[in-house]
PDB file of C-alpha atoms and ligand atoms in Angstrom:
ATOM      1  CA  MET A  30      61.539  36.941 191.157  1.00 43.00           C
ATOM      2  CA  ARG A  31      60.494  33.494 189.964  1.00 43.00           C
ATOM      3  CA  SER A  32      56.801  33.589 191.116  1.00 42.00           C
ATOM      4  CA  THR A  33      56.125  37.119 189.752  1.00 42.00           C
ATOM      5  CA  LYS A  34      57.794  35.775 186.220  1.00 43.00           C
ATOM      6  CA  SER A  35      55.448  32.699 186.180  1.00 42.00           C
ATOM      7  CA  VAL A  36      52.179  34.930 187.186  1.00 40.00           C
ATOM      8  CA  SER A  37      53.293  37.342 184.310  1.00 41.00           C
ATOM      9  CA  MET A  38      53.529  34.558 181.745  1.00 41.00           C
ATOM     10  CA  ARG A  39      50.320  32.827 182.728  1.00 44.00           C
ATOM     11  CA  VAL A  40      48.340  35.976 181.959  1.00 42.00           C
ATOM     12  CA  LEU A  41      49.678  36.247 178.407  1.00 42.00           C
ATOM     13  CA  GLY A  42      48.162  34.245 175.526  1.00 45.00           C
ATOM     14  CA  ARG A  43      49.804  31.347 173.893  1.00 50.00           C
ATOM     15  CA  ARG A  44      50.726  33.318 170.999  1.00 52.00           C
ATOM     16  CA  SER A  45      52.086  36.161 172.759  1.00 53.00           C
ATOM     17  CA  LEU A  46      54.017  33.792 175.021  1.00 47.00           C
ATOM     18  CA  SER A  47      55.605  32.201 172.061  1.00 53.00           C
ATOM     19  CA  VAL A  48      56.525  35.594 170.813  1.00 52.00           C
ATOM     20  CA  ALA A  49      57.749  36.711 174.246  1.00 53.00           C
ATOM     21  CA  LEU A  50      59.846  33.515 174.583  1.00 49.00           C
ATOM     22  CA  ALA A  51      61.169  34.511 171.309  1.00 55.00           C
ATOM     23  CA  ALA A  52      62.164  37.714 172.637  1.00 56.00           C
ATOM     24  CA  MET A  53      63.935  36.473 175.338  1.00 53.00           C
ATOM     25  CA  VAL A  54      65.863  33.965 173.506  1.00 51.00           C
ATOM     26  CA  ALA A  55      67.044  36.479 171.027  1.00 54.00           C
ATOM     27  CA  ALA A  56      68.052  39.163 173.848  1.00 53.00           C
ATOM     28  CA  ALA A  57      69.963  36.002 175.689  1.00 53.00           C
ATOM     29  CA  GLY A  58      71.685  35.253 172.415  1.00 49.00           C
ATOM     30  CA  LEU A  59      72.460  39.028 172.229  1.00 50.00           C
ATOM     31  CA  LEU A  60      73.509  39.065 175.823  1.00 48.00           C
ATOM     32  CA  ALA A  61      75.751  35.815 175.284  1.00 48.00           C
ATOM     33  CA  ARG A  62      77.540  37.382 172.163  1.00 48.00           C
ATOM     34  CA  SER A  63      78.264  40.630 174.334  1.00 48.00           C
ATOM     35  CA  ALA A  64      79.721  38.785 176.876  1.00 47.00           C
ATOM     36  CA  ALA A  65      81.921  36.623 174.417  1.00 46.00           C
ATOM     37  CA  ALA A  66      82.979  40.077 172.937  1.00 46.00           C
ATOM     38  CA  GLN A  67      83.877  41.387 176.378  1.00 50.00           C
ATOM     39  CA  GLU A  68      85.832  38.264 176.918  1.00 48.00           C
ATOM     40  CA  ALA A  69      87.899  38.695 173.804  1.00 48.00           C
ATOM     41  CA  PRO A  70      90.679  41.348 175.209  1.00 50.00           C
ATOM     42  CA  PRO A  71      93.255  40.257 177.369  1.00 50.00           C
ATOM     43  CA  ALA A  72      92.002  39.763 181.329  1.00 50.00           C
ATOM     44  CA  PRO A  73      91.525  43.108 182.485  1.00 53.00           C
ATOM     45  CA  GLN A  74      94.274  43.904 185.060  1.00 58.00           C
ATOM     46  CA  ALA A  75      93.939  44.171 188.655  1.00 69.00           C
ATOM     47  CA  ARG A  76      92.388  47.306 189.658  1.00 84.00           C
ATOM     48  CA  PHE A  77      95.097  50.203 190.516  1.00 93.00           C
ATOM     49  CA  VAL A  78      93.848  53.445 192.624  1.00 96.00           C
ATOM     50  CA  VAL A  79      95.849  55.865 194.061  1.00 98.00           C
ATOM     51  CA  VAL A  80      94.583  58.639 196.476  1.00 98.00           C
ATOM     52  CA  LEU A  81      96.088  62.192 196.530  1.00 98.00           C
ATOM     53  CA  ASP A  82      95.499  64.169 199.622  1.00 98.00           C
ATOM     54  CA  ALA A  83      96.520  67.767 198.997  1.00 98.00           C
ATOM     55  CA  ALA A  84      97.054  68.772 202.733  1.00 97.00           C
ATOM     56  CA  HIS A  85      95.284  71.872 204.657  1.00 97.00           C
ATOM     57  CA  GLY A  86      92.587  73.883 202.582  1.00 97.00           C
ATOM     58  CA  GLY A  87      89.901  76.573 203.031  1.00 97.00           C
ATOM     59  CA  ASP A  88      90.709  77.887 206.406  1.00 96.00           C
ATOM     60  CA  ASP A  89      93.518  75.740 207.141  1.00 96.00           C
ATOM     61  CA  LEU A  90      96.207  77.536 205.429  1.00 97.00           C
ATOM     62  CA  GLY A  91      99.002  75.019 206.765  1.00 95.00           C
ATOM     63  CA  GLY A  92     102.463  76.693 206.696  1.00 94.00           C
ATOM     64  CA  LYS A  93     103.675  80.006 204.623  1.00 91.00           C
ATOM     65  CA  LEU A  94     106.043  79.239 201.946  1.00 90.00           C
ATOM     66  CA  ALA A  95     108.420  81.677 199.769  1.00 81.00           C
ATOM     67  CA  GLY A  96     106.518  84.654 198.666  1.00 80.00           C
ATOM     68  CA  GLY A  97     103.851  84.157 201.311  1.00 86.00           C
ATOM     69  CA  VAL A  98     102.268  81.367 199.003  1.00 91.00           C
ATOM     70  CA  PRO A  99     100.244  79.102 201.630  1.00 95.00           C
ATOM     71  CA  GLU A 100     101.050  75.444 201.817  1.00 96.00           C
ATOM     72  CA  LYS A 101      97.375  74.600 200.799  1.00 97.00           C
ATOM     73  CA  ALA A 102      97.776  76.354 197.525  1.00 97.00           C
ATOM     74  CA  PHE A 103     101.426  74.308 196.863  1.00 96.00           C
ATOM     75  CA  THR A 104      99.642  70.869 197.957  1.00 97.00           C
ATOM     76  CA  LEU A 105      96.888  71.505 195.418  1.00 97.00           C
ATOM     77  CA  ALA A 106      98.857  72.165 192.752  1.00 96.00           C
ATOM     78  CA  LEU A 107     101.039  69.451 193.207  1.00 97.00           C
ATOM     79  CA  SER A 108      98.152  67.177 193.746  1.00 98.00           C
ATOM     80  CA  VAL A 109      96.578  68.536 190.586  1.00 97.00           C
ATOM     81  CA  ARG A 110     100.103  68.102 188.493  1.00 97.00           C
ATOM     82  CA  LEU A 111     100.564  64.900 189.807  1.00 98.00           C
ATOM     83  CA  ARG A 112      96.595  63.363 189.142  1.00 98.00           C
ATOM     84  CA  SER A 113      97.040  64.501 185.467  1.00 97.00           C
ATOM     85  CA  LEU A 114     100.380  62.646 185.234  1.00 98.00           C
ATOM     86  CA  LEU A 115      99.142  59.676 186.593  1.00 97.00           C
ATOM     87  CA  ALA A 116      95.855  59.620 184.487  1.00 96.00           C
ATOM     88  CA  ALA A 117      98.058  60.041 181.306  1.00 96.00           C
ATOM     89  CA  ARG A 118      99.464  56.631 182.428  1.00 94.00           C
ATOM     90  CA  GLY A 119      96.403  54.752 182.983  1.00 94.00           C
ATOM     91  CA  ILE A 120      96.215  55.179 186.822  1.00 95.00           C
ATOM     92  CA  GLN A 121      92.675  55.800 188.396  1.00 96.00           C
ATOM     93  CA  VAL A 122      93.101  58.755 190.693  1.00 98.00           C
ATOM     94  CA  VAL A 123      91.161  59.734 193.710  1.00 98.00           C
ATOM     95  CA  THR A 124      91.419  63.179 195.423  1.00 98.00           C
ATOM     96  CA  THR A 125      90.543  64.522 198.837  1.00 97.00           C
ATOM     97  CA  ARG A 126      89.960  67.868 197.274  1.00 97.00           C
ATOM     98  CA  GLU A 127      89.863  69.433 194.136  1.00 96.00           C
ATOM     99  CA  SER A 128      89.468  73.092 195.215  1.00 97.00           C
ATOM    100  CA  ASP A 129      90.604  75.540 198.363  1.00 97.00           C
ATOM    101  CA  THR A 130      88.127  73.750 200.559  1.00 96.00           C
ATOM    102  CA  ASN A 131      88.274  72.866 204.215  1.00 96.00           C
ATOM    103  CA  VAL A 132      88.177  69.038 204.537  1.00 95.00           C
ATOM    104  CA  ASP A 133      88.651  67.668 207.942  1.00 93.00           C
ATOM    105  CA  LEU A 134      90.923  64.694 208.357  1.00 92.00           C
ATOM    106  CA  ASN A 135      88.079  62.208 209.226  1.00 91.00           C
ATOM    107  CA  ARG A 136      86.703  62.967 205.575  1.00 94.00           C
ATOM    108  CA  ARG A 137      90.285  62.560 204.309  1.00 95.00           C
ATOM    109  CA  ALA A 138      90.403  59.167 205.676  1.00 94.00           C
ATOM    110  CA  ASP A 139      86.991  58.332 204.675  1.00 94.00           C
ATOM    111  CA  ILE A 140      87.483  59.222 201.085  1.00 95.00           C
ATOM    112  CA  ALA A 141      90.803  57.584 201.029  1.00 95.00           C
ATOM    113  CA  ASN A 142      89.262  54.127 203.015  1.00 93.00           C
ATOM    114  CA  HIS A 143      86.357  54.096 200.423  1.00 94.00           C
ATOM    115  CA  ALA A 144      88.618  54.095 197.193  1.00 95.00           C
ATOM    116  CA  ASN A 145      90.313  50.669 198.238  1.00 93.00           C
ATOM    117  CA  ALA A 146      93.610  52.438 197.060  1.00 95.00           C
ATOM    118  CA  GLN A 147      96.886  50.434 196.603  1.00 96.00           C
ATOM    119  CA  ALA A 148      98.669  53.717 197.524  1.00 97.00           C
ATOM    120  CA  CYS A 149      97.367  57.060 199.423  1.00 97.00           C
ATOM    121  CA  ILE A 150      99.995  59.962 199.148  1.00 98.00           C
ATOM    122  CA  SER A 151      99.229  62.695 201.566  1.00 97.00           C
ATOM    123  CA  LEU A 152     101.056  66.007 200.371  1.00 97.00           C
ATOM    124  CA  HIS A 153     102.622  68.755 202.310  1.00 96.00           C
ATOM    125  CA  ALA A 154     105.182  71.384 202.004  1.00 95.00           C
ATOM    126  CA  THR A 155     107.528  73.236 204.402  1.00 93.00           C
ATOM    127  CA  LEU A 156     110.243  75.556 204.341  1.00 90.00           C
ATOM    128  CA  SER A 157     112.113  73.956 207.025  1.00 89.00           C
ATOM    129  CA  GLY A 158     114.834  71.384 206.080  1.00 90.00           C
ATOM    130  CA  SER A 159     115.393  70.639 202.497  1.00 90.00           C
ATOM    131  CA  GLY A 160     114.606  68.215 199.790  1.00 93.00           C
ATOM    132  CA  VAL A 161     112.180  65.624 200.221  1.00 96.00           C
ATOM    133  CA  HIS A 162     110.547  64.408 203.574  1.00 96.00           C
ATOM    134  CA  LEU A 163     108.766  61.082 203.374  1.00 97.00           C
ATOM    135  CA  TYR A 164     107.191  59.856 206.242  1.00 96.00           C
ATOM    136  CA  ALA A 165     105.473  56.772 207.030  1.00 95.00           C
ATOM    137  CA  SER A 166     103.212  56.127 210.037  1.00 93.00           C
ATOM    138  CA  SER A 167     104.859  55.535 213.531  1.00 91.00           C
ATOM    139  CA  LEU A 168     102.223  53.433 214.550  1.00 90.00           C
ATOM    140  CA  PRO A 169     103.510  49.674 215.390  1.00 88.00           C
ATOM    141  CA  PRO A 170     102.436  47.227 212.829  1.00 88.00           C
ATOM    142  CA  ALA A 171      99.453  45.235 213.867  1.00 85.00           C
ATOM    143  CA  GLU A 172      97.190  42.375 212.494  1.00 79.00           C
ATOM    144  CA  PRO A 173      94.075  43.733 210.817  1.00 75.00           C
ATOM    145  CA  ALA A 174      91.114  43.574 212.998  1.00 70.00           C
ATOM    146  CA  ARG A 175      87.811  43.088 212.117  1.00 65.00           C
ATOM    147  CA  PHE A 176      86.845  46.415 213.945  1.00 65.00           C
ATOM    148  CA  THR A 177      89.793  48.744 213.762  1.00 64.00           C
ATOM    149  CA  ALA A 178      89.685  52.160 215.925  1.00 69.00           C
ATOM    150  CA  PHE A 179      89.802  54.772 213.308  1.00 70.00           C
ATOM    151  CA  LYS A 180      92.736  56.580 214.395  1.00 81.00           C
ATOM    152  CA  THR A 181      94.867  53.567 214.737  1.00 87.00           C
ATOM    153  CA  ALA A 182      93.591  52.000 211.383  1.00 90.00           C
ATOM    154  CA  GLN A 183      96.914  52.427 209.531  1.00 92.00           C
ATOM    155  CA  ALA A 184      98.646  49.901 211.778  1.00 91.00           C
ATOM    156  CA  ALA A 185      97.409  46.951 210.064  1.00 92.00           C
ATOM    157  CA  TRP A 186      99.120  48.809 206.806  1.00 93.00           C
ATOM    158  CA  VAL A 187     102.254  50.032 208.360  1.00 94.00           C
ATOM    159  CA  THR A 188     104.181  47.125 206.714  1.00 94.00           C
ATOM    160  CA  ARG A 189     102.951  48.295 203.201  1.00 95.00           C
ATOM    161  CA  SER A 190     103.321  51.642 203.656  1.00 96.00           C
ATOM    162  CA  LEU A 191     106.949  50.999 204.596  1.00 96.00           C
ATOM    163  CA  ALA A 192     107.238  49.119 201.196  1.00 96.00           C
ATOM    164  CA  LEU A 193     105.639  52.170 199.485  1.00 97.00           C
ATOM    165  CA  ALA A 194     107.942  54.469 201.270  1.00 97.00           C
ATOM    166  CA  GLY A 195     110.801  52.570 199.894  1.00 97.00           C
ATOM    167  CA  VAL A 196     109.514  52.327 196.423  1.00 97.00           C
ATOM    168  CA  VAL A 197     108.859  56.331 196.430  1.00 98.00           C
ATOM    169  CA  ASN A 198     112.439  56.728 198.052  1.00 98.00           C
ATOM    170  CA  SER A 199     114.247  55.174 195.244  1.00 97.00           C
ATOM    171  CA  GLY A 200     112.040  56.967 192.702  1.00 97.00           C
ATOM    172  CA  LEU A 201     112.975  60.349 194.149  1.00 97.00           C
ATOM    173  CA  LEU A 202     116.658  59.272 194.539  1.00 96.00           C
ATOM    174  CA  HIS A 203     116.714  58.322 191.101  1.00 96.00           C
ATOM    175  CA  ALA A 204     115.548  61.575 190.194  1.00 95.00           C
ATOM    176  CA  GLY A 205     118.215  63.318 191.757  1.00 93.00           C
ATOM    177  CA  LEU A 206     116.246  64.494 194.554  1.00 94.00           C
ATOM    178  CA  ALA A 207     117.492  64.731 198.119  1.00 93.00           C
ATOM    179  CA  VAL A 208     115.418  62.569 200.590  1.00 95.00           C
ATOM    180  CA  THR A 209     114.908  62.097 204.254  1.00 95.00           C
ATOM    181  CA  LEU A 210     112.998  59.378 205.309  1.00 95.00           C
ATOM    182  CA  GLY A 211     111.013  59.101 208.769  1.00 94.00           C
ATOM    183  CA  ARG A 212     108.453  57.689 210.850  1.00 93.00           C
ATOM    184  CA  THR A 213     105.950  59.966 212.850  1.00 89.00           C
ATOM    185  CA  ALA A 214     102.641  60.388 214.077  1.00 87.00           C
ATOM    186  CA  LEU A 215     100.620  61.320 210.877  1.00 83.00           C
ATOM    187  CA  LEU A 216      97.188  62.872 211.541  1.00 82.00           C
ATOM    188  CA  SER A 217      96.273  62.486 207.967  1.00 79.00           C
ATOM    189  CA  VAL A 218      97.648  59.203 207.683  1.00 92.00           C
ATOM    190  CA  ASP A 219      96.755  57.059 210.769  1.00 93.00           C
ATOM    191  CA  SER A 220      93.314  56.566 209.962  1.00 92.00           C
ATOM    192  CA  MET A 221      93.953  55.224 206.722  1.00 94.00           C
ATOM    193  CA  THR A 222      93.428  51.632 205.772  1.00 93.00           C
ATOM    194  CA  CYS A 223      95.988  51.732 202.442  1.00 95.00           C
ATOM    195  CA  PRO A 224      99.469  51.767 201.783  1.00 96.00           C
ATOM    196  CA  ALA A 225     100.337  55.377 202.965  1.00 97.00           C
ATOM    197  CA  VAL A 226     102.819  57.848 203.004  1.00 97.00           C
ATOM    198  CA  ALA A 227     102.974  61.818 203.767  1.00 97.00           C
ATOM    199  CA  VAL A 228     105.240  63.604 201.223  1.00 97.00           C
ATOM    200  CA  GLU A 229     106.844  66.916 202.441  1.00 96.00           C
ATOM    201  CA  ILE A 230     108.271  69.060 199.826  1.00 96.00           C
ATOM    202  CA  ALA A 231     111.267  71.229 201.241  1.00 94.00           C
ATOM    203  CA  PRO A 232     113.276  73.612 199.470  1.00 91.00           C
ATOM    204  CA  LYS A 233     116.171  71.911 196.993  1.00 85.00           C
ATOM    205  CA  SER A 234     119.223  70.892 199.423  1.00 61.00           C
ATOM    206  CA  PRO A 235     121.623  73.863 199.352  1.00 60.00           C
ATOM    207  CA  ALA A 236     124.283  71.593 197.517  1.00 46.00           C
ATOM    208  CA  ASP A 237     121.952  71.621 194.483  1.00 47.00           C
ATOM    209  CA  HIS A 238     121.157  75.409 194.778  1.00 48.00           C
ATOM    210  CA  ALA A 239     122.363  77.915 192.457  1.00 53.00           C
ATOM    211  CA  ALA A 240     124.441  80.407 194.080  1.00 57.00           C
ATOM    212  CA  GLY A 241     122.742  83.624 195.284  1.00 57.00           C
ATOM    213  CA  ALA A 242     119.376  83.069 195.399  1.00 55.00           C
ATOM    214  CA  PRO A 243     117.799  82.462 198.674  1.00 57.00           C
ATOM    215  CA  PRO A 244     117.044  78.684 199.153  1.00 52.00           C
ATOM    216  CA  ILE A 245     113.473  79.240 200.030  1.00 60.00           C
ATOM    217  CA  ALA A 246     112.642  80.535 196.456  1.00 68.00           C
ATOM    218  CA  ASP A 247     113.121  76.633 195.303  1.00 84.00           C
ATOM    219  CA  LEU A 248     109.492  75.936 196.000  1.00 87.00           C
ATOM    220  CA  ASP A 249     108.279  78.449 193.726  1.00 85.00           C
ATOM    221  CA  ASP A 250     110.584  76.899 190.761  1.00 89.00           C
ATOM    222  CA  PRO A 251     108.501  75.298 188.238  1.00 89.00           C
ATOM    223  CA  ASP A 252     111.326  72.934 187.135  1.00 92.00           C
ATOM    224  CA  TYR A 253     111.750  71.469 190.804  1.00 93.00           C
ATOM    225  CA  GLN A 254     107.968  71.117 191.328  1.00 93.00           C
ATOM    226  CA  SER A 255     107.923  69.090 187.957  1.00 94.00           C
ATOM    227  CA  LYS A 256     110.797  67.033 188.798  1.00 95.00           C
ATOM    228  CA  ILE A 257     109.292  66.117 192.162  1.00 97.00           C
ATOM    229  CA  ALA A 258     105.909  65.303 190.515  1.00 97.00           C
ATOM    230  CA  GLU A 259     107.594  63.141 187.696  1.00 97.00           C
ATOM    231  CA  ALA A 260     109.272  61.202 190.164  1.00 98.00           C
ATOM    232  CA  LEU A 261     106.246  60.331 192.265  1.00 98.00           C
ATOM    233  CA  ALA A 262     104.500  59.302 189.111  1.00 98.00           C
ATOM    234  CA  ALA A 263     107.251  57.331 188.270  1.00 97.00           C
ATOM    235  CA  ALA A 264     107.832  55.875 191.654  1.00 98.00           C
ATOM    236  CA  LEU A 265     103.648  55.112 191.710  1.00 98.00           C
ATOM    237  CA  LEU A 266     103.896  53.301 187.992  1.00 96.00           C
ATOM    238  CA  GLU A 267     106.973  51.171 189.906  1.00 96.00           C
ATOM    239  CA  TRP A 268     104.623  50.615 192.951  1.00 96.00           C
ATOM    240  CA  ARG A 269     102.110  49.054 190.443  1.00 95.00           C
ATOM    241  CA  THR A 270     104.278  46.772 188.681  1.00 92.00           C
ATOM    242  CA  GLU A 271     105.324  45.483 191.890  1.00 88.00           C
ATOM    243  CA  ALA A 272     101.872  45.108 193.159  1.00 81.00           C
ATOM    244  CA  ARG A 273     100.966  42.928 190.057  1.00 77.00           C
ATOM    245  CA  GLU A 274     103.901  40.515 190.506  1.00 71.00           C
ATOM    246  CA  PRO A 275     102.875  37.404 192.041  1.00 57.00           C
TER     247      PRO A 275
HETATM  248 ZN1   ZN B1453     101.258  70.243 206.164  1.00 73.63          ZN
END
């Protein structure tokens, strides 16, 4: 770099050299001014990124939900809805898919791990059980290793994932949703290097259910869907606040 510069200056005439120097000084002044202008606003907040993983997609339909709707369609719709709620609150979102496409588990983990996210949420839906099932990986917590095996990479993050599950649990309960907390081997999450939980939406708890209608119809209910999306967004905002506290 340096030698190239001195060569190019040597070939310039004395006059053009001084013009070039004046231009450089002026440019430096502009740079300094723009740097000062950038420093004027308050210190930038730490980067906060959420990964939304709409499970299944393409040939992988997932389970069959009310009205024959495949799980893959439900998870994508929830991902889209949640993404816009988070974006409206200034949260950067990375998704593993935006359409009805095949995305294998390794690719999903790759996307999540390149995002350096503070929260990774894998979305599922089921007709079994009721309320929202919240899972963290069942891998035993481990110290971060320099070379982590792909399928167990989540082990170094399990403690943070359990903390995230706690915050999401509170958010869902606060919204009046029934929650079942669990730990399980999660193919979608065990390779992720971020605080990660799987959120599986089941029909509303029978107690909340209007008399007469079959409980499985709940998953179609736009009010139920938006309540869940709002509660998840609120929980992620809370998680961001906690993450920023020293
Ligand atoms: Zn699923």
